[in-house]
Amino acid sequence: MDVELRPKLVGQRIKRFEDPRLLTGAGRFVDDITPPGTLFLAFRRSDHPHALIKSIDLGSALSVPGVVAVFDATDIENDLRPAIPSSRMKGYYATPLWPLARGKVRYVGEPVLAVAAESRYAAEDALDRIQIDYESLPFANRAEDAVADGAPLLHEDAGTNAIVVRSFGRGDVDAAFAGAAFSVGATFRLRRKTPVAIENRCYLAEWDKRRSALTLHSSTNIPGVIRDVLSDCLDLPGNRLRVIAPDVGGSFGSKGSLYPEEMLVAVLARKLQRPIKWTSDRLEDLASTSQAFDEIMQAELAVDADGRLLGLKADVIGDIGAYSIYPWTGALEPVQVVSFMPGPYRLENYQARVRGVVTPKAPTGPYRGVGRPAATFAMERLIDMAARRLGLDPAEMRRRNLITAPEFPYRSASGIIWDRSGFQECLQAACDKANYDSLLRKRDEARAEGRWVGIGFASYAELTGIGSRISVAPGMPINTGTETATIRIDATGSITAAFGIASHGQGLETTLAQVIADELGCRIEDIEIQHGDSALVPMGTGTYASRSAVLGGGAATLSARVVRTKVLKAAAHLMELPVDKLVAHNGIVSAPGSNQSITFKEIANAVYAQMGRIPHNAREDLVASETYDPYFGTATSATHLAMIEIDTGTYGVTVTRYVVAEDCGRVINPMIVDGQVQGAVAQGIGVALLEEVIHDDDGQIVTASLADYLIPIAGTMPPIGIVHVETVLPPTQGGFRGMGEGGTIGAPAAIANAVSDALSAMGIEITTLPITPDRIFQLITQQGSLPQ
Amino acid sequence: MTVVSVTVNRTVYRRDVEDRLLLSDFLRNDLSLTGTHVGCEHGVCGACTVIVDGYSVRSCLLLAVQTDGAVVETVEGLGTTEALNPLQKAFQDHHALQCGFCTPGFLMACTDMLRRLPLTTDAEIREALSGNLCRCTGYEHIVNAVRDAVRKRGPL
Ligand code: FES
Ligand code: FES
């Protein structure tokens, strides 16, 4: 068979290699590992939003059986340096990160002291015996207050609460607005979320006295970043500091930053020379794991009489919580809100300002979609508001403004370069898949019966697989743009491929094996993918920012290609045939047109174990280590379409139909891609309808259990219709685009538009998410149009 | 301390435990059966679901001493990595797990519901699954896996 016609594994629904262990309880999560002699930590956390620590009285804590020691900040002051989330951004203030609060607390839930004990039960018992005296300080709870002149400062050294300030601009916005037929605008509010990975955070550090070396097992998706920063904090070289992320139970960004508890576990393992473990409970998770999406966005859009976009103005306040998170900084979310707000549209004139403001709440960090769910919510609402003013169908409004094929590459008003991607095609595909015309008829029939039914779109583009030209967080001095794959065939013929990524549900052990099997010509079952371990490659960062399929897949391809060449050269010697006559497929090297063939196993044995089979000066180990850098990123684009119905009695919103049309380039494994889209859309539906971290006026977190912070359940999720649109393959290695986050970007906006459509007869526009029954009730009563 | 004698996955264990020890901690720490996961310890997420005397329960809401004399089934009692049972196989076939952390809880809840409920419609399946949280999958593939398992089980 012609090589090109041989069935490829890329593109197939290969069942996941991860599954057997995870389905039988044989997975290994950090909390499943307990070396003999382990001490367990429990944290006493601040119950004040902003206060000075006046005194700490340990009481009888140390007399609780099993308790070994109690630590506050002063006890470890000389054991480490703080982590500094630095950035090259002008005017930015980096809040230092220490494991325990030093002199002052800045949010409810901040770790103040830690008890180490022989069991978690004993450690928690001791916490109750400790008395901490605080002196309350004034604080500004709401970002709009914290940004005002004279607001109490959370970090005095910063001299301001607005530790990130940036402006963007292109063209002449004032002229655009002056020449516009009309403009639409509003203040959009996306309420604070928390990612809620079902596995809580967990860290276990072990000190190896023999080597003076530390191993940290961490539920992290950035083991390489953690290794590098702890190397500085602890003054340990990388060869004596290893960070392992074994099986990790979801992250969605929440396990993609450095945490105080993680630092402390490492510090204490060295200090006490015993294994130290901390397992978060859910209350601690909801109070202290990085939160997200807390944005106030004032935005206005100028439009001409044909519905063409002329100009956009935005003023954004991002509530970043008490600290700038390591390594991404507090700029990550708010700056992306303004840089992505122009969306996938042709728009020349843009002016935006963004301020990232510290408030006494848990730090914000990456969460699936980062900035773009908020940006897309604001922009897509404006598009629909403009369409309504014009009496134009929302699909047509988008069609007129989405960038068209000949315009690529298109430089967005904020400076993002969109490469060719199916902006228009996805809109069309979503309409076709949902049968838009008949949906409109169904909606109108339902309305005629007095039901509140609406349809909403969201179109967006995101930059994925970002290379070394820019960091994935603005100004962050860490290289996020390269990925290394080391592939080796050993003497038994089995294949090991090691990466810097850290899969935590994405199925990369399967998809990367598909890529390698195709490129190397081996059997997929002979490959083991290794990841989630800082010792595997010289520098690796992890899995985040929709990068792993693009960068990991690219590195896998490059390395596999080199190894295949070495395999073929060795085979050429063994088969006494010219190398260009040989092909590798399914673990066998053969010469088409002849009946000669040799297996990878035989080749490996000849290369490594048999002296003289291959001329000594031609013998090469069957290994390669290549690094891939896509340099630019690539555009992943999509259109979501949602149909919803509001219960006219309870004001509860039900999503009745949901369609996603997405261009994520070449699909490695459609089953896995569908799973990513479904999971991300579910999170987006949570953003739109359910999820809200609530702090009361005293700065206390009200949503401190999973009974108060609601996430989607099976009974309320609609089936998701998915269309994979493949336009032109991007110039990335393999033609892959990243796709792990998109569902969460599109869903909040699509549902907000659908609910606004359902309530359009009452003149209601949704500007705040989540859309809870209570908010709908208030909107309707404010409008004075409460139906009978 | 109280002596507990309990049968877990057909093995009888006798252990001296503190009265306040949670069943979830007992299984994970005392018996090293770490397949049962803990996601909230307040009875909402369902990750810790096991079957006690034939009924699925949340092991974070039970004390180990309450299972004295009981028969407990955990994920380790289903199929093995080499030989998945039909439900586990359906989960793999339909890609009903991503990170896999919620999965043992879903498998035990589904084991119970497959024994007891007709599960003839998707609505019924979704309703039955609603006591377990999964943050990765959006549930659709889990529904597909259960539907497939129901088909292979046949009517009750
Ligand atoms: S851990 Fe038991 S229900 Fe969540
Ligand atoms: S598979 Fe990750 S929580 Fe369900």
XYZ file of N, CA and C in Angstrom, chain A residues 177 183-191 293-303 309 311-317 333-334 336-345 347 350-353 370-388 397-398 457-460 687-688 744-753 756 765-769 771:
270
model
N -17.062 57.479 16.556
C -18.334 57.653 17.255
C -19.101 58.849 16.688
N -24.855 54.429 18.687
C -23.977 53.574 19.476
C -24.808 52.865 20.546
N -24.292 51.723 20.995
C -24.922 50.997 22.104
C -23.859 50.797 23.168
N -24.273 50.787 24.404
C -23.291 50.609 25.466
C -23.950 50.172 26.756
N -23.131 49.692 27.663
C -23.628 49.280 28.976
C -22.431 49.004 29.874
N -22.710 48.875 31.145
C -21.689 48.374 32.067
C -21.994 46.907 32.319
N -21.087 46.081 31.869
C -21.285 44.637 31.997
C -20.532 44.139 33.230
N -21.148 43.182 33.904
C -20.584 42.707 35.149
C -20.536 41.186 35.116
N -19.324 40.677 35.172
C -19.175 39.232 35.303
C -18.743 38.989 36.734
N -19.501 38.151 37.422
C -19.249 37.937 38.838
C -18.200 36.855 39.060
N -12.563 35.706 36.787
C -13.686 36.291 36.030
C -14.425 37.375 36.810
N -13.715 38.186 37.561
C -14.392 39.210 38.351
C -14.173 40.547 37.661
N -15.036 40.897 36.729
C -14.771 42.018 35.834
C -15.956 42.981 35.743
N -15.618 44.256 35.769
C -16.601 45.309 35.508
C -16.188 45.953 34.187
N -17.050 45.881 33.200
C -16.648 46.314 31.862
C -17.635 47.333 31.300
N -17.188 48.566 31.267
C -18.002 49.595 30.641
C -17.602 49.598 29.179
N -18.538 49.389 28.282
C -18.165 49.270 26.874
C -19.232 49.900 25.995
N -18.761 50.494 24.911
C -19.673 51.169 23.987
C -19.218 50.903 22.568
N -20.187 50.633 21.721
C -19.888 50.234 20.348
C -20.592 51.185 19.380
N -19.817 51.724 18.433
C -20.391 52.622 17.409
C -20.622 51.837 16.118
N -21.789 52.074 15.505
C -22.220 51.251 14.375
C -22.770 52.163 13.290
N -19.402 47.744 12.169
C -18.793 48.247 13.396
C -17.773 49.335 13.058
N -16.407 51.659 15.800
C -15.474 51.928 16.895
C -15.942 51.288 18.188
N -14.997 51.065 19.074
C -15.297 50.432 20.357
C -14.507 51.134 21.455
N -15.199 51.431 22.548
C -14.538 51.999 23.722
C -14.774 51.063 24.900
N -13.755 50.872 25.714
C -13.932 50.008 26.882
C -13.130 50.542 28.056
N -13.731 50.467 29.209
C -13.028 50.813 30.443
C -13.309 49.674 31.421
N -12.251 48.960 31.782
C -12.434 47.711 32.523
C -11.749 47.795 33.883
N -12.466 47.345 34.889
C -11.856 47.170 36.208
C -11.876 45.679 36.515
N -5.799 38.171 33.696
C -7.212 38.201 33.317
C -7.637 39.583 32.779
N -7.463 40.655 33.559
C -8.003 41.934 33.082
C -7.394 42.422 31.775
N -6.256 40.613 29.356
C -6.824 39.844 28.241
C -8.257 40.271 27.935
N -8.967 40.753 28.940
C -10.333 41.218 28.666
C -10.293 42.320 27.609
N -9.402 43.289 27.794
C -9.385 44.375 26.807
C -8.681 43.956 25.526
N -7.679 43.068 25.610
C -7.023 42.735 24.340
C -7.900 41.848 23.461
N -8.843 41.117 24.036
C -9.699 40.270 23.198
C -11.077 40.867 22.933
N -11.368 42.022 23.531
C -12.737 42.527 23.383
C -13.150 42.811 21.932
N -12.262 43.275 21.052
C -12.712 43.501 19.664
C -13.192 42.233 18.967
N -12.872 41.071 19.533
C -13.451 39.839 19.012
C -12.976 39.501 17.615
N -13.737 38.652 16.929
C -13.325 38.183 15.605
C -13.798 39.127 14.500
N -13.956 40.386 14.841
C -14.608 41.326 13.922
C -13.644 42.313 13.296
N -12.700 45.782 12.800
C -12.968 46.958 13.634
C -11.690 47.776 13.670
N -10.354 51.597 18.187
C -10.549 50.992 19.505
C -9.768 51.790 20.529
N -10.400 51.987 21.655
C -9.704 52.652 22.746
C -10.127 51.984 24.034
N -9.148 51.574 24.828
C -9.503 50.829 26.035
C -8.531 51.141 27.151
N -9.078 51.104 28.352
C -8.244 51.235 29.536
C -8.613 50.083 30.461
N -9.767 32.419 30.457
C -8.992 33.596 30.892
C -9.324 34.900 30.152
N -10.098 35.753 30.721
C -10.334 37.069 30.134
C -11.313 37.040 28.975
N -11.237 35.987 28.183
C -12.059 35.958 26.969
C -13.528 35.668 27.224
N -13.875 34.875 28.247
C -15.316 34.764 28.544
C -15.930 36.134 28.861
N -15.196 36.956 29.608
C -15.702 38.287 29.942
C -15.744 39.165 28.705
N -14.640 39.187 27.956
C -14.573 40.031 26.761
C -15.670 39.646 25.773
N -15.853 38.350 25.593
C -16.845 37.872 24.625
C -18.257 38.183 25.106
N -18.468 38.066 26.396
C -19.772 38.423 26.962
C -20.101 39.877 26.627
N -19.184 40.793 26.896
C -19.454 42.215 26.639
C -19.646 42.473 25.145
N -18.720 41.987 24.347
C -18.771 42.309 22.916
C -19.989 41.680 22.238
N -20.255 40.430 22.552
C -21.386 39.757 21.897
C -22.729 40.334 22.338
N -22.790 40.826 23.559
C -23.993 41.525 23.990
C -24.154 42.813 23.170
N -23.040 43.541 22.994
C -23.123 44.791 22.222
C -23.571 44.516 20.791
N -23.053 43.461 20.212
C -23.432 43.108 18.830
C -24.948 42.871 18.766
N -25.483 42.142 19.726
C -26.924 41.870 19.705
C -27.742 43.123 19.998
N -27.231 43.956 20.895
C -27.961 45.193 21.189
C -28.017 46.066 19.939
N -26.911 46.104 19.199
C -26.892 46.894 17.957
C -27.822 46.280 16.923
N -27.799 44.960 16.808
C -28.668 44.293 15.830
C -30.134 44.595 16.134
N -30.466 44.572 17.435
C -31.853 44.836 17.812
C -32.255 46.251 17.416
N -26.067 40.210 11.348
C -25.216 41.248 11.937
C -23.778 40.739 12.044
N -23.630 39.506 12.483
C -22.283 38.929 12.616
C -21.654 38.695 11.245
N -26.494 33.914 19.968
C -25.227 33.507 19.363
C -24.063 34.050 20.173
N -22.919 33.415 20.015
C -21.661 34.033 20.396
C -20.596 33.570 19.416
N -19.920 34.545 18.822
C -18.784 34.221 17.956
C -17.533 34.758 18.627
N -16.456 34.029 18.538
C -15.228 34.517 19.156
C -14.039 33.866 18.484
N -21.050 29.517 34.402
C -20.730 30.955 34.437
C -21.989 31.774 34.151
N -22.760 31.322 33.176
C -23.914 32.094 32.719
C -25.074 32.048 33.709
N -15.923 27.446 27.257
C -16.189 28.364 28.354
C -16.186 29.813 27.883
N -15.559 30.064 26.741
C -15.516 31.436 26.219
C -16.849 31.803 25.576
N -17.409 30.864 24.824
C -18.603 31.193 24.057
C -19.912 31.098 24.833
N -19.976 30.132 25.757
C -21.276 29.820 26.363
C -21.883 30.971 27.176
N -21.112 31.674 28.009
C -21.753 32.737 28.794
C -22.423 33.782 27.894
N -21.725 34.172 26.830
C -22.270 35.191 25.934
C -23.491 34.666 25.180
N -23.409 33.440 24.677
C -24.528 32.896 23.899
C -25.782 32.818 24.761
N -25.612 32.408 26.011
C -26.779 32.276 26.888
C -27.295 33.650 27.307
N -26.375 34.570 27.571
C -26.810 35.938 27.900
C -27.610 36.528 26.747
N -27.165 36.276 25.522
C -27.901 36.775 24.363
C -29.253 36.080 24.226
N -31.576 37.479 26.837
C -31.995 38.829 26.436
C -33.031 38.760 25.323
N -32.167 43.916 28.750
C -30.879 43.456 28.244
C -30.089 42.904 29.428
N -29.570 41.705 29.266
C -28.770 41.104 30.345
C -27.387 41.749 30.361
N -26.997 42.280 31.501
C -25.662 42.872 31.623
C -24.854 42.262 32.765
N -25.478 41.416 33.575
C -24.753 40.788 34.686
C -24.902 39.275 34.617
N -23.789 38.585 34.805
C -23.813 37.124 34.903
C -23.294 36.735 36.281
N -27.044 34.772 35.461
C -28.451 35.144 35.365
C -29.234 34.198 36.272
